[in-house]
Amino acid sequence: GGGLTTWGDGTETRGDLLDTLDAFLEPRRHSRVVVGGDENATLPFAWRPGLVGYLGYEARRETADYSPASDAGSKTAPERPEPDAHFCFCARAVVLDDAGGGAWVVEAAPFDS
């Protein structure tokens, strides 16, 4: 696929959607955990910041084994104001431990640190 991704700041990237999302997440995969100033803290669960959003039906052209021949004879979909995919990067989360009764507020470190 060679779709177009428009970022929140207006810049655009052309390429495969899933590869683009993977490239965005890669530098954020190894978040360090700091608890009360302890930079070697560990959490009792796995967590890393990520994306929340949706993939619309038309995104299948970018994310599946899709053959344009399957569109033969069909009408082209009208332009829609909504994107085929939309995501928000969530750098913060509240994690509730139902079994243990605890709660954690976690936040990703700045990307350049």
CSV table of N, CA, C and O in Angstrom, one decimal:
chain,number,residue,atom,x,y,z
A,1,GLY,N,0.8,-1.2,0.0
A,1,GLY,CA,0.0,0.0,0.0
A,1,GLY,C,0.9,1.2,0.0
A,1,GLY,O,2.0,1.2,0.4
A,2,GLY,N,0.3,2.3,-0.5
A,2,GLY,CA,1.0,3.6,-0.5
A,2,GLY,C,0.1,4.7,-0.1
A,2,GLY,O,0.1,5.7,-0.7
A,3,GLY,N,-0.6,4.5,1.0
A,3,GLY,CA,-1.6,5.5,1.4
A,3,GLY,C,-0.9,6.7,2.0
A,3,GLY,O,0.3,6.7,2.2
A,4,LEU,N,-1.7,7.7,2.3
A,4,LEU,CA,-1.2,9.0,2.8
A,4,LEU,C,-1.6,9.1,4.3
A,4,LEU,O,-2.8,8.9,4.6
A,5,THR,N,-0.7,9.4,5.1
A,5,THR,CA,-0.9,9.6,6.5
A,5,THR,C,-0.7,11.1,6.8
A,5,THR,O,0.3,11.6,6.5
A,6,THR,N,-1.7,11.7,7.4
A,6,THR,CA,-1.6,13.1,7.8
A,6,THR,C,-1.5,13.2,9.3
A,6,THR,O,-2.4,12.7,10.0
A,7,TRP,N,-0.4,13.8,9.8
A,7,TRP,CA,-0.2,13.9,11.2
A,7,TRP,C,-0.9,15.1,11.8
A,7,TRP,O,-1.3,16.0,11.1
A,8,GLY,N,-1.0,15.2,13.1
A,8,GLY,CA,-1.7,16.3,13.8
A,8,GLY,C,-1.1,17.6,13.5
A,8,GLY,O,-1.8,18.6,13.5
A,9,ASP,N,0.2,17.7,13.2
A,9,ASP,CA,0.8,19.0,12.9
A,9,ASP,C,0.7,19.3,11.4
A,9,ASP,O,1.3,20.3,10.9
A,10,GLY,N,0.0,18.5,10.6
A,10,GLY,CA,-0.2,18.8,9.2
A,10,GLY,C,0.8,18.2,8.3
A,10,GLY,O,0.6,18.2,7.0
A,11,THR,N,1.9,17.6,8.8
A,11,THR,CA,2.8,16.9,7.9
A,11,THR,C,2.2,15.6,7.4
A,11,THR,O,1.3,15.1,8.0
A,12,GLU,N,2.7,15.2,6.2
A,12,GLU,CA,2.2,14.0,5.6
A,12,GLU,C,3.3,13.0,5.3
A,12,GLU,O,4.4,13.3,5.1
A,13,THR,N,2.9,11.7,5.4
A,13,THR,CA,3.8,10.6,5.1
A,13,THR,C,3.1,9.7,4.2
A,13,THR,O,2.0,9.3,4.4
A,14,ARG,N,3.8,9.2,3.1
A,14,ARG,CA,3.2,8.3,2.2
A,14,ARG,C,3.9,6.9,2.5
A,14,ARG,O,5.1,6.8,2.6
A,15,GLY,N,3.0,5.9,2.5
A,15,GLY,CA,3.5,4.5,2.7
A,15,GLY,C,2.5,3.6,3.3
A,15,GLY,O,1.3,4.0,3.6
A,16,ASP,N,2.8,2.4,3.6
A,16,ASP,CA,1.9,1.4,4.2
A,16,ASP,C,1.5,1.9,5.6
A,16,ASP,O,2.3,2.3,6.4
A,17,LEU,N,0.2,1.8,5.9
A,17,LEU,CA,-0.3,2.3,7.1
A,17,LEU,C,0.3,1.6,8.3
A,17,LEU,O,0.8,2.3,9.3
A,18,LEU,N,0.3,0.3,8.3
A,18,LEU,CA,0.8,-0.4,9.5
A,18,LEU,C,2.3,-0.2,9.7
A,18,LEU,O,2.8,-0.1,10.8
A,19,ASP,N,3.1,-0.1,8.6
A,19,ASP,CA,4.5,0.2,8.7
A,19,ASP,C,4.7,1.6,9.3
A,19,ASP,O,5.6,1.8,10.1
A,20,THR,N,3.8,2.6,8.8
A,20,THR,CA,3.9,3.9,9.4
A,20,THR,C,3.7,4.0,10.9
A,20,THR,O,4.4,4.6,11.6
A,21,LEU,N,2.6,3.2,11.3
A,21,LEU,CA,2.3,3.2,12.7
A,21,LEU,C,3.4,2.5,13.5
A,21,LEU,O,3.8,3.0,14.6
A,22,ASP,N,4.0,1.5,13.0
A,22,ASP,CA,5.1,0.8,13.6
A,22,ASP,C,6.3,1.7,13.8
A,22,ASP,O,6.9,1.7,14.8
A,23,ALA,N,6.6,2.4,12.7
A,23,ALA,CA,7.7,3.4,12.8
A,23,ALA,C,7.5,4.5,13.8
A,23,ALA,O,8.4,4.9,14.5
A,24,PHE,N,6.2,4.9,14.0
A,24,PHE,CA,5.9,5.9,15.0
A,24,PHE,C,6.1,5.4,16.4
A,24,PHE,O,6.6,6.0,17.3
A,25,LEU,N,5.7,4.1,16.6
A,25,LEU,CA,5.8,3.5,17.9
A,25,LEU,C,7.2,3.0,18.3
A,25,LEU,O,7.5,3.0,19.5
A,26,GLU,N,8.0,2.7,17.4
A,26,GLU,CA,9.3,2.1,17.7
A,26,GLU,C,10.1,2.9,18.7
A,26,GLU,O,10.6,2.3,19.7
A,27,PRO,N,10.3,4.2,18.6
A,27,PRO,CA,11.1,4.9,19.6
A,27,PRO,C,10.4,5.0,20.9
A,27,PRO,O,11.1,5.3,21.9
A,28,ARG,N,9.2,4.6,21.0
A,28,ARG,CA,8.5,4.7,22.3
A,28,ARG,C,8.3,3.3,22.9
A,28,ARG,O,7.6,3.2,24.0
A,29,ARG,N,8.9,2.3,22.4
A,29,ARG,CA,8.7,0.9,22.9
A,29,ARG,C,9.3,0.7,24.2
A,29,ARG,O,8.9,-0.2,25.0
A,30,HIS,N,10.5,1.3,24.5
A,30,HIS,CA,11.2,0.9,25.7
A,30,HIS,C,11.2,2.1,26.7
A,30,HIS,O,12.2,2.7,27.0
A,31,SER,N,10.0,2.3,27.2
A,31,SER,CA,9.8,3.3,28.2
A,31,SER,C,10.5,2.9,29.5
A,31,SER,O,10.4,1.8,30.0
A,32,ARG,N,11.1,3.9,30.1
A,32,ARG,CA,11.7,3.6,31.5
A,32,ARG,C,10.6,3.9,32.5
A,32,ARG,O,9.7,4.8,32.3
A,33,VAL,N,10.7,3.3,33.6
A,33,VAL,CA,9.7,3.5,34.7
A,33,VAL,C,10.3,4.2,35.8
A,33,VAL,O,11.4,3.8,36.3
A,34,VAL,N,9.7,5.3,36.2
A,34,VAL,CA,10.2,6.1,37.4
A,34,VAL,C,9.1,6.2,38.4
A,34,VAL,O,8.0,6.6,38.0
A,35,VAL,N,9.4,5.7,39.6
A,35,VAL,CA,8.3,5.8,40.7
A,35,VAL,C,9.0,6.5,41.8
A,35,VAL,O,10.0,6.1,42.4
A,36,GLY,N,8.4,7.7,42.2
A,36,GLY,CA,8.9,8.4,43.3
A,36,GLY,C,10.4,8.7,43.2
A,36,GLY,O,11.1,8.7,44.2
A,37,GLY,N,10.9,9.0,42.1
A,37,GLY,CA,12.3,9.3,41.9
A,37,GLY,C,13.2,8.1,41.6
A,37,GLY,O,14.4,8.3,41.2
A,38,ASP,N,12.7,6.9,41.9
A,38,ASP,CA,13.4,5.7,41.6
A,38,ASP,C,13.4,5.4,40.1
A,38,ASP,O,12.3,5.0,39.6
A,39,GLU,N,14.5,5.6,39.4
A,39,GLU,CA,14.5,5.3,38.0
A,39,GLU,C,14.6,3.9,37.6
A,39,GLU,O,14.6,3.5,36.4
A,40,ASN,N,14.8,3.0,38.5
A,40,ASN,CA,14.9,1.6,38.2
A,40,ASN,C,13.7,0.8,38.7
A,40,ASN,O,13.7,-0.4,39.0
A,41,ALA,N,12.6,1.5,38.9
A,41,ALA,CA,11.4,0.9,39.4
A,41,ALA,C,10.8,-0.1,38.4
A,41,ALA,O,11.0,0.0,37.2
A,42,THR,N,10.0,-1.0,38.9
A,42,THR,CA,9.3,-2.0,38.1
A,42,THR,C,7.8,-1.9,38.4
A,42,THR,O,7.5,-1.6,39.6
A,43,LEU,N,7.0,-2.2,37.5
A,43,LEU,CA,5.6,-2.2,37.7
A,43,LEU,C,5.1,-3.7,37.8
A,43,LEU,O,5.8,-4.5,37.2
A,44,PRO,N,4.1,-3.9,38.5
A,44,PRO,CA,3.6,-5.3,38.6
A,44,PRO,C,2.8,-5.7,37.4
A,44,PRO,O,2.0,-6.7,37.4
A,45,PHE,N,2.9,-5.0,36.3
A,45,PHE,CA,2.2,-5.3,35.0
A,45,PHE,C,3.0,-4.8,33.9
A,45,PHE,O,3.8,-3.9,34.1
A,46,ALA,N,2.7,-5.3,32.7
A,46,ALA,CA,3.3,-4.8,31.5
A,46,ALA,C,2.6,-3.5,31.0
A,46,ALA,O,1.3,-3.6,30.9
A,47,TRP,N,3.3,-2.5,30.7
A,47,TRP,CA,2.6,-1.3,30.2
A,47,TRP,C,3.6,-0.5,29.3
A,47,TRP,O,4.8,-0.4,29.6
A,48,ARG,N,3.1,0.0,28.2
A,48,ARG,CA,3.9,1.0,27.4
A,48,ARG,C,2.8,1.8,26.7
A,48,ARG,O,1.7,1.4,26.5
A,49,PRO,N,3.2,3.1,26.4
A,49,PRO,CA,2.2,4.0,25.8
A,49,PRO,C,1.9,3.4,24.4
A,49,PRO,O,2.6,2.7,23.8
A,50,GLY,N,0.7,3.8,23.9
A,50,GLY,CA,0.3,3.3,22.6
A,50,GLY,C,-0.7,4.2,22.0
A,50,GLY,O,-0.9,5.3,22.3
A,51,LEU,N,-1.3,3.6,21.0
A,51,LEU,CA,-2.3,4.3,20.2
A,51,LEU,C,-3.7,3.8,20.5
A,51,LEU,O,-3.9,2.6,20.7
A,52,VAL,N,-4.7,4.7,20.5
A,52,VAL,CA,-6.1,4.4,20.6
A,52,VAL,C,-6.8,5.0,19.4
A,52,VAL,O,-6.5,6.2,19.1
A,53,GLY,N,-7.6,4.3,18.8
A,53,GLY,CA,-8.3,4.8,17.6
A,53,GLY,C,-9.1,3.8,16.9
A,53,GLY,O,-9.5,2.8,17.5
A,54,TYR,N,-9.2,4.0,15.6
A,54,TYR,CA,-10.0,3.0,14.8
A,54,TYR,C,-9.4,2.9,13.4
A,54,TYR,O,-8.7,3.8,12.9
A,55,LEU,N,-9.7,1.8,12.8
A,55,LEU,CA,-9.4,1.5,11.4
A,55,LEU,C,-10.8,1.4,10.7
A,55,LEU,O,-11.6,0.5,11.1
A,56,GLY,N,-11.1,2.2,9.8
A,56,GLY,CA,-12.4,2.1,9.0
A,56,GLY,C,-12.3,1.0,8.0
A,56,GLY,O,-11.3,0.4,7.7
A,57,TYR,N,-13.5,0.6,7.5
A,57,TYR,CA,-13.6,-0.5,6.6
A,57,TYR,C,-12.7,-0.3,5.4
A,57,TYR,O,-12.0,-1.3,4.9
A,58,GLU,N,-12.5,0.9,4.9
A,58,GLU,CA,-11.7,1.1,3.7
A,58,GLU,C,-10.2,0.9,3.9
A,58,GLU,O,-9.4,0.8,3.0
A,59,ALA,N,-9.8,0.9,5.2
A,59,ALA,CA,-8.4,0.7,5.5
A,59,ALA,C,-7.9,-0.7,5.2
A,59,ALA,O,-6.8,-1.0,5.1
A,60,ARG,N,-8.9,-1.6,4.9
A,60,ARG,CA,-8.5,-2.9,4.5
A,60,ARG,C,-7.6,-2.9,3.3
A,60,ARG,O,-6.8,-3.8,3.1
A,61,ARG,N,-7.7,-1.9,2.4
A,61,ARG,CA,-6.8,-1.8,1.3
A,61,ARG,C,-5.3,-1.7,1.7
A,61,ARG,O,-4.5,-2.0,0.9
A,62,GLU,N,-5.1,-1.2,2.9
A,62,GLU,CA,-3.7,-1.0,3.4
A,62,GLU,C,-3.3,-2.1,4.3
A,62,GLU,O,-2.1,-2.3,4.5
A,63,THR,N,-4.2,-2.8,4.9
A,63,THR,CA,-3.9,-3.7,6.0
A,63,THR,C,-4.2,-5.1,5.8
A,63,THR,O,-3.9,-6.0,6.6
A,64,ALA,N,-4.7,-5.5,4.6
A,64,ALA,CA,-5.0,-6.9,4.4
A,64,ALA,C,-4.5,-7.3,3.0
A,64,ALA,O,-4.1,-6.5,2.2
A,65,ASP,N,-4.6,-8.6,2.7
A,65,ASP,CA,-4.2,-9.1,1.4
A,65,ASP,C,-5.4,-8.7,0.5
A,65,ASP,O,-6.3,-9.5,0.3
A,66,TYR,N,-5.3,-7.6,-0.1
A,66,TYR,CA,-6.4,-7.0,-0.8
A,66,TYR,C,-6.0,-6.9,-2.3
A,66,TYR,O,-5.0,-6.5,-2.7
A,67,SER,N,-7.0,-7.3,-3.1
A,67,SER,CA,-6.8,-7.3,-4.6
A,67,SER,C,-7.7,-6.2,-5.2
A,67,SER,O,-8.9,-6.3,-5.0
A,68,PRO,N,-7.2,-5.2,-5.9
A,68,PRO,CA,-8.0,-4.2,-6.5
A,68,PRO,C,-9.0,-4.9,-7.5
A,68,PRO,O,-10.1,-4.3,-7.8
A,69,ALA,N,-8.7,-6.1,-7.9
A,69,ALA,CA,-9.7,-6.8,-8.8
A,69,ALA,C,-11.0,-7.0,-8.1
A,69,ALA,O,-12.0,-7.2,-8.8
A,70,SER,N,-11.0,-7.1,-6.8
A,70,SER,CA,-12.3,-7.3,-6.1
A,70,SER,C,-13.2,-6.1,-6.2
A,70,SER,O,-14.4,-6.2,-5.9
A,71,ASP,N,-12.7,-5.0,-6.7
A,71,ASP,CA,-13.5,-3.8,-6.9
A,71,ASP,C,-14.1,-3.7,-8.3
A,71,ASP,O,-14.9,-2.8,-8.6
A,72,ALA,N,-13.8,-4.7,-9.1
A,72,ALA,CA,-14.2,-4.7,-10.5
A,72,ALA,C,-15.7,-4.6,-10.6
A,72,ALA,O,-16.4,-5.3,-10.0
A,73,GLY,N,-16.2,-3.6,-11.3
A,73,GLY,CA,-17.6,-3.4,-11.5
A,73,GLY,C,-18.3,-2.6,-10.4
A,73,GLY,O,-19.5,-2.3,-10.6
A,74,SER,N,-17.6,-2.3,-9.3
A,74,SER,CA,-18.2,-1.6,-8.3
A,74,SER,C,-18.0,-0.1,-8.5
A,74,SER,O,-17.0,0.3,-9.1
A,75,LYS,N,-18.9,0.7,-7.9
A,75,LYS,CA,-18.7,2.1,-8.0
A,75,LYS,C,-17.7,2.6,-7.0
A,75,LYS,O,-17.5,2.0,-5.9
A,76,THR,N,-17.0,3.6,-7.3
A,76,THR,CA,-16.0,4.2,-6.4
A,76,THR,C,-16.7,4.9,-5.3
A,76,THR,O,-17.7,5.6,-5.5
A,77,ALA,N,-16.2,4.6,-4.1
A,77,ALA,CA,-16.9,5.2,-2.9
A,77,ALA,C,-16.8,6.7,-3.0
A,77,ALA,O,-15.7,7.3,-3.4
A,78,PRO,N,-17.8,7.4,-2.6
A,78,PRO,CA,-17.7,8.9,-2.6
A,78,PRO,C,-16.7,9.4,-1.5
A,78,PRO,O,-16.4,8.7,-0.6
A,79,GLU,N,-16.2,10.6,-1.8
A,79,GLU,CA,-15.3,11.2,-0.8
A,79,GLU,C,-16.0,11.4,0.5
A,79,GLU,O,-17.1,11.8,0.5
A,80,ARG,N,-15.3,11.1,1.6
A,80,ARG,CA,-15.9,11.3,2.9
A,80,ARG,C,-15.0,12.2,3.7
A,80,ARG,O,-13.8,12.1,3.6
A,81,PRO,N,-15.6,13.0,4.6
A,81,PRO,CA,-14.7,13.9,5.4
A,81,PRO,C,-14.0,13.1,6.5
A,81,PRO,O,-13.0,13.6,7.0
A,82,GLU,N,-14.5,11.9,6.8
A,82,GLU,CA,-13.8,11.1,7.9
A,82,GLU,C,-12.7,10.4,7.3
A,82,GLU,O,-12.7,9.8,6.2
A,83,PRO,N,-11.6,10.2,8.1
A,83,PRO,CA,-10.4,9.5,7.6
A,83,PRO,C,-10.7,8.0,7.7
A,83,PRO,O,-11.6,7.5,8.4
A,84,ASP,N,-10.0,7.2,6.9
A,84,ASP,CA,-10.1,5.7,7.0
A,84,ASP,C,-9.5,5.1,8.3
A,84,ASP,O,-9.9,4.0,8.7
A,85,ALA,N,-8.7,5.9,8.9
A,85,ALA,CA,-8.1,5.5,10.2
A,85,ALA,C,-7.8,6.7,11.0
A,85,ALA,O,-7.5,7.8,10.4
A,86,HIS,N,-8.0,6.7,12.3
A,86,HIS,CA,-7.7,7.8,13.1
A,86,HIS,C,-7.2,7.3,14.5
A,86,HIS,O,-7.8,6.4,15.1
A,87,PHE,N,-6.0,7.9,14.9
A,87,PHE,CA,-5.4,7.4,16.2
A,87,PHE,C,-5.0,8.6,17.0
A,87,PHE,O,-4.6,9.6,16.5
A,88,CYS,N,-5.0,8.4,18.3
A,88,CYS,CA,-4.5,9.3,19.3
A,88,CYS,C,-3.4,8.6,20.1
A,88,CYS,O,-3.6,7.5,20.5
A,89,PHE,N,-2.2,9.3,20.3
A,89,PHE,CA,-1.2,8.7,21.1
A,89,PHE,C,-1.4,8.9,22.5
A,89,PHE,O,-1.6,10.1,22.9
A,90,CYS,N,-1.5,7.9,23.3
A,90,CYS,CA,-1.8,8.0,24.7
A,90,CYS,C,-0.6,7.8,25.6
A,90,CYS,O,-0.1,6.6,25.7
A,91,ALA,N,0.0,8.8,26.1
A,91,ALA,CA,1.2,8.8,26.8
A,91,ALA,C,0.9,8.6,28.3
A,91,ALA,O,1.9,8.3,29.1
A,92,ARG,N,-0.3,8.7,28.7
A,92,ARG,CA,-0.7,8.5,30.1
A,92,ARG,C,-1.8,7.5,30.3
A,92,ARG,O,-2.7,7.4,29.4
A,93,ALA,N,-1.9,6.9,31.4
A,93,ALA,CA,-2.9,5.9,31.6
A,93,ALA,C,-3.1,5.8,33.1
A,93,ALA,O,-2.2,6.0,33.9
A,94,VAL,N,-4.3,5.4,33.5
A,94,VAL,CA,-4.6,5.0,34.9
A,94,VAL,C,-4.9,3.5,34.8
A,94,VAL,O,-5.7,3.0,34.0
A,95,VAL,N,-4.1,2.7,35.5
A,95,VAL,CA,-4.2,1.2,35.5
A,95,VAL,C,-4.8,0.8,36.9
A,95,VAL,O,-4.3,1.1,37.9
A,96,LEU,N,-5.9,0.1,36.8
A,96,LEU,CA,-6.6,-0.3,38.0
A,96,LEU,C,-6.3,-1.8,38.2
A,96,LEU,O,-6.5,-2.6,37.3
A,97,ASP,N,-5.9,-2.2,39.4
A,97,ASP,CA,-5.6,-3.6,39.8
A,97,ASP,C,-6.8,-4.1,40.6
A,97,ASP,O,-6.9,-3.9,41.8
A,98,ASP,N,-7.7,-4.7,39.9
A,98,ASP,CA,-9.0,-5.2,40.5
A,98,ASP,C,-8.7,-6.2,41.6
A,98,ASP,O,-9.3,-6.2,42.6
A,99,ALA,N,-7.7,-7.1,41.3
A,99,ALA,CA,-7.4,-8.2,42.2
A,99,ALA,C,-6.7,-7.7,43.5
A,99,ALA,O,-7.1,-8.1,44.6
A,100,GLY,N,-5.8,-6.8,43.3
A,100,GLY,CA,-5.0,-6.3,44.4
A,100,GLY,C,-5.6,-5.0,45.0
A,100,GLY,O,-5.1,-4.6,46.1
A,101,GLY,N,-6.5,-4.4,44.4
A,101,GLY,CA,-7.1,-3.2,44.9
A,101,GLY,C,-6.3,-1.9,44.7
A,101,GLY,O,-6.6,-0.9,45.3
A,102,GLY,N,-5.2,-2.0,43.9
A,102,GLY,CA,-4.4,-0.8,43.7
A,102,GLY,C,-4.7,0.0,42.5
A,102,GLY,O,-5.5,-0.5,41.7
A,103,ALA,N,-4.1,1.1,42.4
A,103,ALA,CA,-4.3,1.9,41.2
A,103,ALA,C,-2.9,2.6,40.9
A,103,ALA,O,-2.2,3.0,41.8
A,104,TRP,N,-2.6,2.7,39.6
A,104,TRP,CA,-1.3,3.3,39.2
A,104,TRP,C,-1.7,4.4,38.1
A,104,TRP,O,-2.5,4.2,37.2
A,105,VAL,N,-1.0,5.5,38.2
A,105,VAL,CA,-1.1,6.5,37.2
A,105,VAL,C,0.3,6.5,36.6
A,105,VAL,O,1.3,6.7,37.2
A,106,VAL,N,0.3,6.2,35.3
A,106,VAL,CA,1.6,6.0,34.6
A,106,VAL,C,1.7,7.0,33.4
A,106,VAL,O,0.7,7.4,32.8
A,107,GLU,N,2.9,7.4,33.1
A,107,GLU,CA,3.1,8.4,32.0
A,107,GLU,C,4.5,8.0,31.4
A,107,GLU,O,5.4,7.7,32.0
A,108,ALA,N,4.5,8.1,30.0
A,108,ALA,CA,5.7,7.9,29.3
A,108,ALA,C,6.7,9.0,29.5
A,108,ALA,O,6.3,10.2,29.7
A,109,ALA,N,8.0,8.7,29.6
A,109,ALA,CA,9.0,9.7,29.6
A,109,ALA,C,9.0,10.4,28.3
A,109,ALA,O,8.6,9.9,27.3
A,110,PRO,N,9.5,11.7,28.3
A,110,PRO,CA,9.7,12.4,27.1
A,110,PRO,C,10.5,11.6,26.1
A,110,PRO,O,11.4,10.8,26.5
A,111,PHE,N,10.1,11.7,24.8
A,111,PHE,CA,10.7,10.8,23.8
A,111,PHE,C,12.2,11.0,23.6
A,111,PHE,O,12.9,10.1,23.2
A,112,ASP,N,12.7,12.2,23.9
A,112,ASP,CA,14.2,12.4,23.7
A,112,ASP,C,15.0,12.1,25.0
A,112,ASP,O,16.2,12.4,25.0
A,113,SER,N,14.4,11.6,26.0
A,113,SER,CA,15.2,11.3,27.2
A,113,SER,C,15.6,9.8,27.2
A,113,SER,O,15.2,9.0,26.5
